[in-house]
Every structure is written in structure tokens, then in C-alpha cells.
Short mmCIF file of C-alpha atoms in Angstrom, two decimals:
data_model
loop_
_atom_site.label_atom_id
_atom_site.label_comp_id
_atom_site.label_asym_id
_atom_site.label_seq_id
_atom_site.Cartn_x
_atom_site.Cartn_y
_atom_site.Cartn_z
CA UNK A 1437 -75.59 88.98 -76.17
CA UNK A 1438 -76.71 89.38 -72.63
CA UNK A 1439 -73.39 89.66 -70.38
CA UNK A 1440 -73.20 88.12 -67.08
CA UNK A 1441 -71.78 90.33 -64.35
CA UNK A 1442 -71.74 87.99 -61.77
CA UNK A 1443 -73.08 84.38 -60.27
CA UNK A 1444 -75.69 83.16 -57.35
CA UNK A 1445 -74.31 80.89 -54.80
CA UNK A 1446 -76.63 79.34 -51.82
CA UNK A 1447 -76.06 80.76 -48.56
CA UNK A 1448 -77.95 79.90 -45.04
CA UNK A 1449 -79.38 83.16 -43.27
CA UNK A 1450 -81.84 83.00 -40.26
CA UNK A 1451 -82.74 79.24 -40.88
CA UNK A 1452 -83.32 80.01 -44.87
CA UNK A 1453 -81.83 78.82 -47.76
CA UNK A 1454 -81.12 82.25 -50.36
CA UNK A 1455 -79.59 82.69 -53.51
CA UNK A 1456 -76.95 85.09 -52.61
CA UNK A 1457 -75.20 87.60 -55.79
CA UNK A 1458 -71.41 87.54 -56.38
CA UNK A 1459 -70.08 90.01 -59.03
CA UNK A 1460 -67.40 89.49 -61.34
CA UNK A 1461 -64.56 91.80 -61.11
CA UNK A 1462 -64.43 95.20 -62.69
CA UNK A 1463 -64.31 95.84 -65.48
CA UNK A 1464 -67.34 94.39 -67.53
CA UNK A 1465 -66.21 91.91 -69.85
CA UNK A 1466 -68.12 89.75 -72.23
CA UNK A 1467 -69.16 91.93 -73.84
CA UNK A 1468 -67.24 94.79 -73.04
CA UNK A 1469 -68.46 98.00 -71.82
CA UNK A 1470 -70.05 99.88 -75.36
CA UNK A 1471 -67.92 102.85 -75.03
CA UNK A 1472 -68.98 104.59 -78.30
CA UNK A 1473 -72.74 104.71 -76.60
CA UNK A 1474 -71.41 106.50 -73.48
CA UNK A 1475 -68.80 109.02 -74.90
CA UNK A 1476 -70.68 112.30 -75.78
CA UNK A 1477 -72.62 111.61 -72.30
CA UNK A 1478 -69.15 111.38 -70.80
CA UNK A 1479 -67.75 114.18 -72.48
CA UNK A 1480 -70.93 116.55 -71.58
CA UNK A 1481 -70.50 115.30 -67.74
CA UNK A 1482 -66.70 116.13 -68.04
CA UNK A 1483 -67.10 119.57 -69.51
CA UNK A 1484 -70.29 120.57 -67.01
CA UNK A 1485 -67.60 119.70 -64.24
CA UNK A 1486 -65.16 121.99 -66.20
CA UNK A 1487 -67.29 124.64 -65.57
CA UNK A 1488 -67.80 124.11 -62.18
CA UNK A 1489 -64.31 124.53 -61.00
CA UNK A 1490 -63.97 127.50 -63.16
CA UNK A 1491 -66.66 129.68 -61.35
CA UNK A 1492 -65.30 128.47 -58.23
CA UNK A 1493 -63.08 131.31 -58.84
CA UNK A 1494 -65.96 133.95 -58.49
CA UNK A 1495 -65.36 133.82 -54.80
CA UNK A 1496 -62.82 134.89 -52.68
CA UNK A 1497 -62.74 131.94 -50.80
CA UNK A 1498 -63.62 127.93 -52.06
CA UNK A 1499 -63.95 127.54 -48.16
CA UNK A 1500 -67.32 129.24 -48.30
CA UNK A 1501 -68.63 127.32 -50.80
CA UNK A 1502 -67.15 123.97 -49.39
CA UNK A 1503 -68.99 124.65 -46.17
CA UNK A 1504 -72.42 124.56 -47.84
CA UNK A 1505 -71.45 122.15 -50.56
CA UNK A 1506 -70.37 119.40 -48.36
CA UNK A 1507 -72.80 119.30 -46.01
CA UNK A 1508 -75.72 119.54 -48.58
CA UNK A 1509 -74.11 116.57 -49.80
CA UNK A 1510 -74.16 115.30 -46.06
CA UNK A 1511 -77.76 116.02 -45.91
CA UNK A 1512 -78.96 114.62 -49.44
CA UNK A 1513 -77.24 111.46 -49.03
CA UNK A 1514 -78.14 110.63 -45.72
CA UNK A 1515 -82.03 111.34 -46.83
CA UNK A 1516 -81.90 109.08 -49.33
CA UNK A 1517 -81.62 106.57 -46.42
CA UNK A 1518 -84.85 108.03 -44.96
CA UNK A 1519 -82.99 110.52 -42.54
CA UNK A 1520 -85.79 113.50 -41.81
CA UNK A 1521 -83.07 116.72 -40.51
CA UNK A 1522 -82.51 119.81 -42.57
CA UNK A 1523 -80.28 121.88 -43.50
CA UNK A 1524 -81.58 124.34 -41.14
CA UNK A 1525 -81.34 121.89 -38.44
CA UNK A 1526 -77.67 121.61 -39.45
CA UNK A 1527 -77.38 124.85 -39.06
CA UNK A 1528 -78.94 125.17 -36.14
CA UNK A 1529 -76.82 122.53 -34.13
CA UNK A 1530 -74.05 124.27 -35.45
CA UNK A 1531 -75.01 127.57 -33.92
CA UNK A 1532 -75.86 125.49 -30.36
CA UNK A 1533 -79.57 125.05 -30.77
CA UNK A 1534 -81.89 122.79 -29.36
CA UNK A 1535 -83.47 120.66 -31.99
CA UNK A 1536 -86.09 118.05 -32.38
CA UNK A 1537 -84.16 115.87 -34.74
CA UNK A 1538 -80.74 115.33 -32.68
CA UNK A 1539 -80.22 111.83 -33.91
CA UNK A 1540 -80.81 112.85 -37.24
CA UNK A 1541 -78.64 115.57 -37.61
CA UNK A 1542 -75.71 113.81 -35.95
CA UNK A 1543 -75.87 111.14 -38.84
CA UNK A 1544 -75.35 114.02 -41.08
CA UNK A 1545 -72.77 115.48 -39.00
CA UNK A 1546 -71.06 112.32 -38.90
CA UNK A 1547 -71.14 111.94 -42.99
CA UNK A 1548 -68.98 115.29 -42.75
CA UNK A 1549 -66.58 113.85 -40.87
CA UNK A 1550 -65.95 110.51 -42.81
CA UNK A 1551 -65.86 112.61 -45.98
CA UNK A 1552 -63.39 115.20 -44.08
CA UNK A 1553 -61.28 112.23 -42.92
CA UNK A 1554 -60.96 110.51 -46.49
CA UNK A 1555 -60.13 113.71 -48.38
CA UNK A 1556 -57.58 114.49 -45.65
CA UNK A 1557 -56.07 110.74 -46.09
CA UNK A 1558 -56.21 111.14 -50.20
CA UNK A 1559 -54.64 114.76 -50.31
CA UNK A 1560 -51.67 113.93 -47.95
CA UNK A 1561 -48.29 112.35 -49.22
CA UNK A 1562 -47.96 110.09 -45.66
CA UNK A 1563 -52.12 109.45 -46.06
CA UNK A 1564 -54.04 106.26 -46.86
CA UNK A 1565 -55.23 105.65 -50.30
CA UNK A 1566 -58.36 104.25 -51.36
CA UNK A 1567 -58.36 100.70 -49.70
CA UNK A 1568 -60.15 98.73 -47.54
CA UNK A 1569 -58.92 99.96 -44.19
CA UNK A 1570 -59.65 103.82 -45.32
CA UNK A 1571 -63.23 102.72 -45.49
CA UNK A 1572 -63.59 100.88 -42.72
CA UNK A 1573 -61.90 103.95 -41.07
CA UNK A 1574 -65.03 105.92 -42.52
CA UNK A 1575 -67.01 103.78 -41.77
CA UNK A 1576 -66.62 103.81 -37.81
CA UNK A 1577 -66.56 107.79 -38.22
CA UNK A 1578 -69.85 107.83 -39.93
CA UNK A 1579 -72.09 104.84 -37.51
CA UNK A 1580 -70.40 106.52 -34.61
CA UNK A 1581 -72.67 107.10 -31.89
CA UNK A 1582 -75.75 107.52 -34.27
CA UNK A 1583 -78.49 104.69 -35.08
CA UNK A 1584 -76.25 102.42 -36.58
CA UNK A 1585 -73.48 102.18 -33.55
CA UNK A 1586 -74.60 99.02 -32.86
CA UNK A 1587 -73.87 97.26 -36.70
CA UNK A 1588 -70.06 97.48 -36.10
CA UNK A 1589 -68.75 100.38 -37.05
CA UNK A 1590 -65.20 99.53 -38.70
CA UNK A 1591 -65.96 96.55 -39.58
CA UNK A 1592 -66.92 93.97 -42.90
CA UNK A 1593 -69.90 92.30 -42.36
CA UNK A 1594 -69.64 88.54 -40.84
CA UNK A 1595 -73.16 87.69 -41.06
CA UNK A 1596 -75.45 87.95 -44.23
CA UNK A 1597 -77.53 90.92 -45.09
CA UNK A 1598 -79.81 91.75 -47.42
CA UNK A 1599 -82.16 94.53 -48.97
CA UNK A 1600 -85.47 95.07 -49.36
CA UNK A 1601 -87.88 92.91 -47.70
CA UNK A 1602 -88.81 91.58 -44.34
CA UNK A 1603 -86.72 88.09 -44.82
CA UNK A 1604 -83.87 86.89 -46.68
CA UNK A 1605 -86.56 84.53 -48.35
CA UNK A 1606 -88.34 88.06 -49.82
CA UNK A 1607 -85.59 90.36 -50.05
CA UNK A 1608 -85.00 92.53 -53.09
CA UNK A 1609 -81.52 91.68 -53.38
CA UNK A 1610 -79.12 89.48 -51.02
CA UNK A 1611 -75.39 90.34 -51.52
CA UNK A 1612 -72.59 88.01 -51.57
CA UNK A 1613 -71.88 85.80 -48.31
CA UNK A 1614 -69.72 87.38 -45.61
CA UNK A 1615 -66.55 85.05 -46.51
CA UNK A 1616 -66.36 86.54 -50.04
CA UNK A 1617 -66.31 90.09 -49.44
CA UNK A 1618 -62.44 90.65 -48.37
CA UNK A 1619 -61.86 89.28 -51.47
CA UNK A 1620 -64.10 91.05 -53.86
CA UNK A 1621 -62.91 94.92 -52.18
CA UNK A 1622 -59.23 93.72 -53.18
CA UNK A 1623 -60.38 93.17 -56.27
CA UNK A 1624 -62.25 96.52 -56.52
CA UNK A 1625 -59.19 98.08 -54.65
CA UNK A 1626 -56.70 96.56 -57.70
CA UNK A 1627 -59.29 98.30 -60.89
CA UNK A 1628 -59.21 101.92 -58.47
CA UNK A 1629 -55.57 101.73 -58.84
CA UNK A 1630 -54.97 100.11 -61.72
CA UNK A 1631 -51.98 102.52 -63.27
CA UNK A 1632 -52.66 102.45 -66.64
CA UNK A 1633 -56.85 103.08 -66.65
CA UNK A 1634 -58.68 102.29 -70.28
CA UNK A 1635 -61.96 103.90 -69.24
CA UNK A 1636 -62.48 107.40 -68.70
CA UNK A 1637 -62.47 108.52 -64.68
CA UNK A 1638 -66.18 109.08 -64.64
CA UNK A 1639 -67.20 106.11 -65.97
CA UNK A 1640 -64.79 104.33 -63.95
CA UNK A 1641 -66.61 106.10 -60.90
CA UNK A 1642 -69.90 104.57 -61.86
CA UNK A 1643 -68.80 101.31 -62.05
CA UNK A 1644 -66.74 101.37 -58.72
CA UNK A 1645 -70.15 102.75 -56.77
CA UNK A 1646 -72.08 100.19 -58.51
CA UNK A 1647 -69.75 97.56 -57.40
CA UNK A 1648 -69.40 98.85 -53.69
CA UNK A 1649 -73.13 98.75 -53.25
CA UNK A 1650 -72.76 95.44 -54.89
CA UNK A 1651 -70.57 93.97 -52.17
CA UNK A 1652 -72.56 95.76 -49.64
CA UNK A 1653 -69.60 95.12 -47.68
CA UNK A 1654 -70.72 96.73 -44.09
CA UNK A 1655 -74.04 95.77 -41.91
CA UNK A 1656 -75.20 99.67 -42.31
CA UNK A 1657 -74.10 102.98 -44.00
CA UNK A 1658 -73.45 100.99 -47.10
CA UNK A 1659 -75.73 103.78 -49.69
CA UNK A 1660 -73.95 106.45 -47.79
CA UNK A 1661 -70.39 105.17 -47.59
CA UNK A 1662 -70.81 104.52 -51.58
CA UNK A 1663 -71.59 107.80 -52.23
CA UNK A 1664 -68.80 109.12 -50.58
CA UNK A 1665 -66.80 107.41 -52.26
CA UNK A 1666 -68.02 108.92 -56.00
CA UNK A 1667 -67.52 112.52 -54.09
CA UNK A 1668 -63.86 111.21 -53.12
CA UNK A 1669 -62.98 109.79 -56.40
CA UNK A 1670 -63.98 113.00 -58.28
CA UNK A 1671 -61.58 115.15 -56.36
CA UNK A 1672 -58.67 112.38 -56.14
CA UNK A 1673 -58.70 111.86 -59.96
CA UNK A 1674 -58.34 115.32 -61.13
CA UNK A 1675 -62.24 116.35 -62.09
CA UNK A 1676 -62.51 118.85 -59.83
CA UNK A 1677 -60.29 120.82 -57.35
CA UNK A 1678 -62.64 120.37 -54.44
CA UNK A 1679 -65.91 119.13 -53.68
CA UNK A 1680 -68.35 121.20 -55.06
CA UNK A 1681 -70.34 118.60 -56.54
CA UNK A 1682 -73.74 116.48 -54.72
CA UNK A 1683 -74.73 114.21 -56.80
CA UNK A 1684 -76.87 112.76 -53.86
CA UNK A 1685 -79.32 115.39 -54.69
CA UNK A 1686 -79.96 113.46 -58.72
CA UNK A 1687 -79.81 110.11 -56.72
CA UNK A 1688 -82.58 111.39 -54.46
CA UNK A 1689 -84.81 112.96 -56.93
CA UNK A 1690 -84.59 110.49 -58.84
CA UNK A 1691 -84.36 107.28 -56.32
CA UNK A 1692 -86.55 104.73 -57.61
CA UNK A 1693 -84.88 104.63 -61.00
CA UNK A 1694 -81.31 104.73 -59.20
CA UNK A 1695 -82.30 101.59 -57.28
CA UNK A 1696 -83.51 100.23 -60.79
CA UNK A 1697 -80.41 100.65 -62.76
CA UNK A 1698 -78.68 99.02 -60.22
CA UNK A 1699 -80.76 96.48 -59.97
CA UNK A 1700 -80.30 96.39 -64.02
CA UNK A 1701 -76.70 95.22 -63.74
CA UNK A 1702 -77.25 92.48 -61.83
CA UNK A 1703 -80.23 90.95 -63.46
CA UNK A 1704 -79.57 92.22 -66.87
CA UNK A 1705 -76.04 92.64 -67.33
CA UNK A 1706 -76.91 96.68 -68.21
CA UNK A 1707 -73.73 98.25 -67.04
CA UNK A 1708 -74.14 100.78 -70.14
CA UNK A 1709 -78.06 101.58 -68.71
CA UNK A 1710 -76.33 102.82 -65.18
CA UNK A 1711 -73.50 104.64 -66.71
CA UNK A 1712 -75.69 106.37 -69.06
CA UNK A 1713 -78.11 107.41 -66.06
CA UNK A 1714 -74.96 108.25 -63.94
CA UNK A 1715 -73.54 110.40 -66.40
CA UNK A 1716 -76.33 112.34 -66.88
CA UNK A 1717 -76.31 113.27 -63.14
CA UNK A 1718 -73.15 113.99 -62.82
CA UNK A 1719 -73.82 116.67 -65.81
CA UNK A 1720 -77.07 118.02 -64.09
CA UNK A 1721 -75.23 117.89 -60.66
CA UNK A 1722 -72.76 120.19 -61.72
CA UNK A 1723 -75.11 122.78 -63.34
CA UNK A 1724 -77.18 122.87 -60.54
CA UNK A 1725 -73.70 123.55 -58.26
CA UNK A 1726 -73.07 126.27 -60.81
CA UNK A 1727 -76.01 128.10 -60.41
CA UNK A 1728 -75.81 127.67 -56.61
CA UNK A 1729 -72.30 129.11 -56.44
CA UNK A 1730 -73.35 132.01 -59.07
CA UNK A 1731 -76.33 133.27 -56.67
CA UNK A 1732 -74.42 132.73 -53.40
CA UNK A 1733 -71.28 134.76 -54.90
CA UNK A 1734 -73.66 137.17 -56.62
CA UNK A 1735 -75.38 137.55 -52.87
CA UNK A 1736 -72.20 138.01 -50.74
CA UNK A 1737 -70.78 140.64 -53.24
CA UNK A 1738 -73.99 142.63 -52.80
CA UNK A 1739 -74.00 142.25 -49.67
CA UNK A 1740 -70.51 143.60 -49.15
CA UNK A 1741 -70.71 146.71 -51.07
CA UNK A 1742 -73.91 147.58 -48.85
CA UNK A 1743 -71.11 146.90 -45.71
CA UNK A 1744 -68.61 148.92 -47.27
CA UNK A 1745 -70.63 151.95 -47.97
CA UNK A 1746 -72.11 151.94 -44.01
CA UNK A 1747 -70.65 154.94 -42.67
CA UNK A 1748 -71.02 152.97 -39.15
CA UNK A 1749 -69.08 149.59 -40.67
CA UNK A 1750 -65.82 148.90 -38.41
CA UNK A 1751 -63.44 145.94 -38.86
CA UNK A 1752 -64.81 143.77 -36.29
CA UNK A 1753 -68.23 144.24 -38.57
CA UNK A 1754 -65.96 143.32 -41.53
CA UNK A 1755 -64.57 140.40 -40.28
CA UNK A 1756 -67.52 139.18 -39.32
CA UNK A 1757 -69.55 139.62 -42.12
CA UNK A 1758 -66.39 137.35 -44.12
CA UNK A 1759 -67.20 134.70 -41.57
CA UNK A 1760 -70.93 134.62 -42.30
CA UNK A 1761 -70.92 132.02 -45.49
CA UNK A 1762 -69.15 129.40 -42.71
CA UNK A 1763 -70.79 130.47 -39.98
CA UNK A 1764 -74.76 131.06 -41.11
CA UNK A 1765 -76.19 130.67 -37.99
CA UNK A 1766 -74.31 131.89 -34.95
CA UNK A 1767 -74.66 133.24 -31.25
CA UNK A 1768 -72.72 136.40 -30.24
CA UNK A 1769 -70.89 134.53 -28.32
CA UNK A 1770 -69.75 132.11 -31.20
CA UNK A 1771 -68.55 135.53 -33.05
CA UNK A 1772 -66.51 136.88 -30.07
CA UNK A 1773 -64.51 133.85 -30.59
CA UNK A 1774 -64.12 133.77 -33.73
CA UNK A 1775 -63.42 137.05 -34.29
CA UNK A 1776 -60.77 137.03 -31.23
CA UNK A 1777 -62.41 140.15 -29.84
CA UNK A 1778 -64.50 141.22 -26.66
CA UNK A 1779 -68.23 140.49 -26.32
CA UNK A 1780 -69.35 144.22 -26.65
CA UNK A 1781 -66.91 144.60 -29.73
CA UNK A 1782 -68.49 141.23 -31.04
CA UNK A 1783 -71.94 142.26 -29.81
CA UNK A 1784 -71.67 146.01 -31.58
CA UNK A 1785 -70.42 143.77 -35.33
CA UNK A 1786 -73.35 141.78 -34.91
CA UNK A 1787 -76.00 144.63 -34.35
CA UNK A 1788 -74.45 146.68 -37.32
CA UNK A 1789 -75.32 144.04 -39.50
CA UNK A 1790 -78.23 143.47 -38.49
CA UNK A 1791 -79.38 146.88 -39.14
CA UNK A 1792 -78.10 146.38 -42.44
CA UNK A 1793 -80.95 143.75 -42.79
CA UNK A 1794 -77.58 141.20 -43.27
CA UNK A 1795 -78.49 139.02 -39.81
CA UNK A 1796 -82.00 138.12 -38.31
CA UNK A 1797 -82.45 137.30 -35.43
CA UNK A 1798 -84.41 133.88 -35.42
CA UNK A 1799 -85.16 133.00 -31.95
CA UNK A 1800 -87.05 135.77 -30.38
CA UNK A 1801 -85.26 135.35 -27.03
CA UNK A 1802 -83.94 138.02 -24.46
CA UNK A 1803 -80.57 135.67 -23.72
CA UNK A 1804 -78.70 132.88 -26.16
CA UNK A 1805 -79.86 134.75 -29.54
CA UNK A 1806 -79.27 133.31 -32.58
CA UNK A 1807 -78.48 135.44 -35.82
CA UNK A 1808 -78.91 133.72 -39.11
CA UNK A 1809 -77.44 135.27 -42.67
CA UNK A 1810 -80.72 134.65 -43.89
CA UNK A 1811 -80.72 135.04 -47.46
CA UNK A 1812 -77.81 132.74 -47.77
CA UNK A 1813 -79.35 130.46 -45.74
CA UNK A 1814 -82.05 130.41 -48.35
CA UNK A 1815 -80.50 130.26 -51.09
CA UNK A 1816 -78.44 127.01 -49.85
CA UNK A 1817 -82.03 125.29 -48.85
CA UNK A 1818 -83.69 126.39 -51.64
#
């Protein structure tokens, strides 16, 4: 039996008549969801997460691996919406640069921010919880002054969109009509918090992204405020202690078949086909974070043995060289402050490491140098 997760309603958009999609509330009924067919796929996403966390703890500090791990995810998910910056760029904004992609970068910047804002909201006893206004709240930080200022930020949709397509009368897929989509986010908002869940979290996660991009509930940022979301519900419901997961970086590599399975629940009823495919990225995800936190901690330890045995090393040099994994790309300036010190005590950290073949200077100036801990720089683009 095919199920039905949803019905097609007529709705008028630019002077055409579309069939517009309206999806039955979470979760799939009629047939239920197969559960047997997802739980060793749920099970090896759970445990690859497991494992995550637990080399978190090769580090001295989750903040250094937070700093690269978020804004990866930053970068990953905003490219899957065609946005060109790099992590390099990132970095080099950061560190005060001049770059060729400003727009770009700020869109990234911006994801960092909404994610920031909704983890702060979620982890505080006083903060919001998952619910409409927290998203709309993330929204207006992430279409803030970038490309999509203008597709009111903050605010649900009150015309009709749709994807894919030059015309409603083409489109790939036209979402439900502005009037039901208060409506259909309570509804999503009543499954996130419904007390006593029968799914497992993950697969709960799939089918609350699905549904988001479903409603499509915002004229822009929809892909990226979805994905935000899976990054927010993994930390909120206990599957790992911070984010150290981007999953945007499956989604991307694998695009065209993302698309397709969620194209698959609308036309086919295939909620098991997305979870499946979701799963798996959530398990190859969190391998691919484990390996990145391995060769960064492996680097930095290596790294700080060489400091330690430089007869020249002072503790300006050692503070700074703590501050690199947050701060891969800085001026001398930038380090004075952060290290609280004067500019030739800065200035004297900086050239120590340096000469420990630590920092490189990357833009061949005489005045506003930049240093960049290169290898870590690499092995967070790589």
C-alpha cells in the first residue's frame, strides 16, 4: 500500500492556477513508518555519534573544535544553496582581510549567528524552545543584511513560492498556500515536543527536516534554516554534547539524490527511502568529524611539544599558540588583544612561532600582516 503523506489544493500565483502540496501531520500514518527496516541503520548512526563525543575528549578544549566545526557547517550548508566563499575566505574576514566574495561570506557568517542564537535559546532555562517564533528569530539573523534582506527576514511567507522552475506553472514543487502554514509549524511544533516520543530521536530528526522543507515556511533561507534545525535537534535531544557534527557536507555531496528523496515523500509516500538515506549520513557525517578531530588534535599536540621544547618559548608565545585553533588567521594586532599584552610582547609571540614553522605569513606585505596556522588551516579545508 502506497501511503499518502499529504493532499494538492489549487492556489492562484502570478495570474496561474497551481496545484499547491499540503502534508499531513507528523508522524506517517497509513501505513506506519516500517521501523524494523530502519533500526540497525539507526542504531549504526547512533553509535557513530557515540564515538564522536567520546574523542571530543582528545582535546583540551571542545571550543577549538566548535570553532571549525560550526562554521564548516556554515559554509557547507550555505553552498548547497549555490553560495561560492571558502573557508579560507572565512578565515580571512575573520582576520580583517579584504576579500572578493564579501556577500558571500557574510551569508555564512550570518548562518553562525542563527545557529549561535538557537543553541543559546535551547541550552538556557529562561530560553525559547523550538517554536515558531525561535525560527523566525533565526531567520531575521540569518537574511540579515545579505542577498535575501529583502524576502522578510522574520517573517512566514504571505505570498506563494515555489521551487524549481521559472513559473509556478513549471516549478518542481509548489508548497502549501501562505494561509496554511501557521498551522502546519504548530503542528510540527506539537510532534518536536511531544513528551512521550515512539520513534527514535534521529529518525524523528529526519522527518521534522523533511517536513520543514515541506512547509517551506519563509520566502528564502528555507534549505539553510532546515538544516539548522537537524544540527539543533541533535544537541537538544541528547546525541551529542555539542555540535561537532555537518551533515551539510553528505547533503552536498550527495545533492541531487537529497532533493530526490525528498521529492520521494511527497510523490511516493517513501518516508522509509529518506530516513534510510538520512541515516546513513548522519553515520558517515560523524566518521568523517572523527577523523577531522583525530588529525587536528593529533596536529596541535605536535605542535605543542615542538613549543615547549623552544628554549626561546615565553608565555605570551604560549598563550598564543592556545589561541591559534580559534583564531587561524590573525593580524598582530588581533593577538595583542587577545592576549591582553603590548604590541612588541604580541609582536615577539608571533615571530617565535613563526620560526617554529607554526605561523606563515600569507600576505607578503610590509604593514597589516596576516599569520595563518597553516597546517590547521589545511587540515579543516581539506
Amino acid at each position: 500500500m502506497q501511503r499518502s503523506t499529504g493532499t494538492y489544493v489549487k492556489t492562484t500565483t502570478t495570474g496561474e492556477v497551481v496545484q499547491a502540496f499540503v502534508p499531513r501531520a507528523l508522524p506517517p500514518a497509513r501505513p506506519a513508518l516500517a521501523l524494523e527496516e530502519l533500526a540497525e541503520a539507526a542504531r549504526h548512526a547512533e553509535l557513530a555519534l557515540a564515538r564522536l563525543s567520546g574523542v571530543s575528549g582528545l582535546v583540551p578544549s571542545v571550543d577549538w573544535l566548535l570553532y571549525g566545526a560550526v562554521r564548516k557547517e556554515a559554509l557547507l550548508t550555505s553552498q548547497i544553496e549555490g553560495t561560492q566563499a571558502t573557508l579560507t575566505d572565512l578565515f580571512d574576514q575573520e582576520a580583517g582581510a579584504n576579500i572578493a566574495n564579501p556577500h558571500d561570506v557574510q551569508e555564512v557568517t550570518n548562518y553562525v549567528r542563527a545557529f549561535r542564537h538557537v543553541q543559546e535559546q535551547l541550552r538556557s532555562p529562561k530560553g525559547l524552545p523550538v517554536s515558531v517564533r525561535l525560527l523566525r528569530e533565526a531567520h531575521r539573523l540569518l537574511m540579515e543584511g545579505a542577498r535575501g534582506a529583502g524576502k522578510q527576514p522574520g517573517e512566514l511567507r504571505r505570498s506563494q513560492n515555489w521551487i524549481g522552475g521559472t513559473r509556478p506553472g513549471n516549478a518542481a514543487f509548489v508548497p502549501p498556500p501562505p494561509d496554511k502554514v501557521a498551522a502546519l509549524l504548530a503542528d510540527l511544533e506539537k510532534f518536536i515536543h511531544d513528551g512521550k516520543p515512539k520513534l527514535p530521536p534521529l529518525v524523528r530528526i529526519a522527518l521534522v527536516h523533511a517536513q520543514f522543507e515541506t512547509i517551506h515556511p519563509f520566502l528564502d533561507g528555507n534549505g539553510r534554516l532546515g538544516r539548522l534545525l537537524i544540527g539543533a535537534l541533535v544537541e537538544h535531544w541528547g546525541l551529542l554534547p555539542e555540535p561537532l557534527l555537518y551533515l551539510s557536507g553528505y547533503l552536498k555531496k550527495h545533492q541531487a539524490e537529497y532533493y530526490r528523496r525528498l521529492s520521494a515523500i511527497r510523490t511516493e509516500g517513501d518516508w522509509e527511502g529518506w530516513i534510510a538515506f538520512f541515516l546513513e549520513g548522519v553515520t558517515e557525517a560523524a566518521h568523517e568529524a572523527e577523523r577531522s578531530v583525530i588529525a587536528v588534535a593529533t596536529q596541535v599536540s605536535a605542535d605543542r611539544r615542538r613549543l615547549l621544547a623552544s628554549p626561546g618559548a615565553s608565555p605570551a608565545s604560549y598563550r598564543l599558540f592556545e589561541l591559534l585553533p580559534m583564531m587561524p588567521r590573525f593580524t598582530v594586532e588581533q593577538a595583542r588583544q587577545r592576549l591582553e599584552t603590548s604590541f612588541p610582547t604580541a609582536n615577539a609571540a608571533v615571530r617565535l612561532l613563526e620560526g617554529l614553522g607554526m605561523l606563515t605569513e600569507v600576505t607578503g606585505q610590509k604593514s597589516k600582516r596576516i599569520y595563518s596556522y597553516q597546517a590547521y588551516v589545511e587540515l579543516l579545508t581539506a
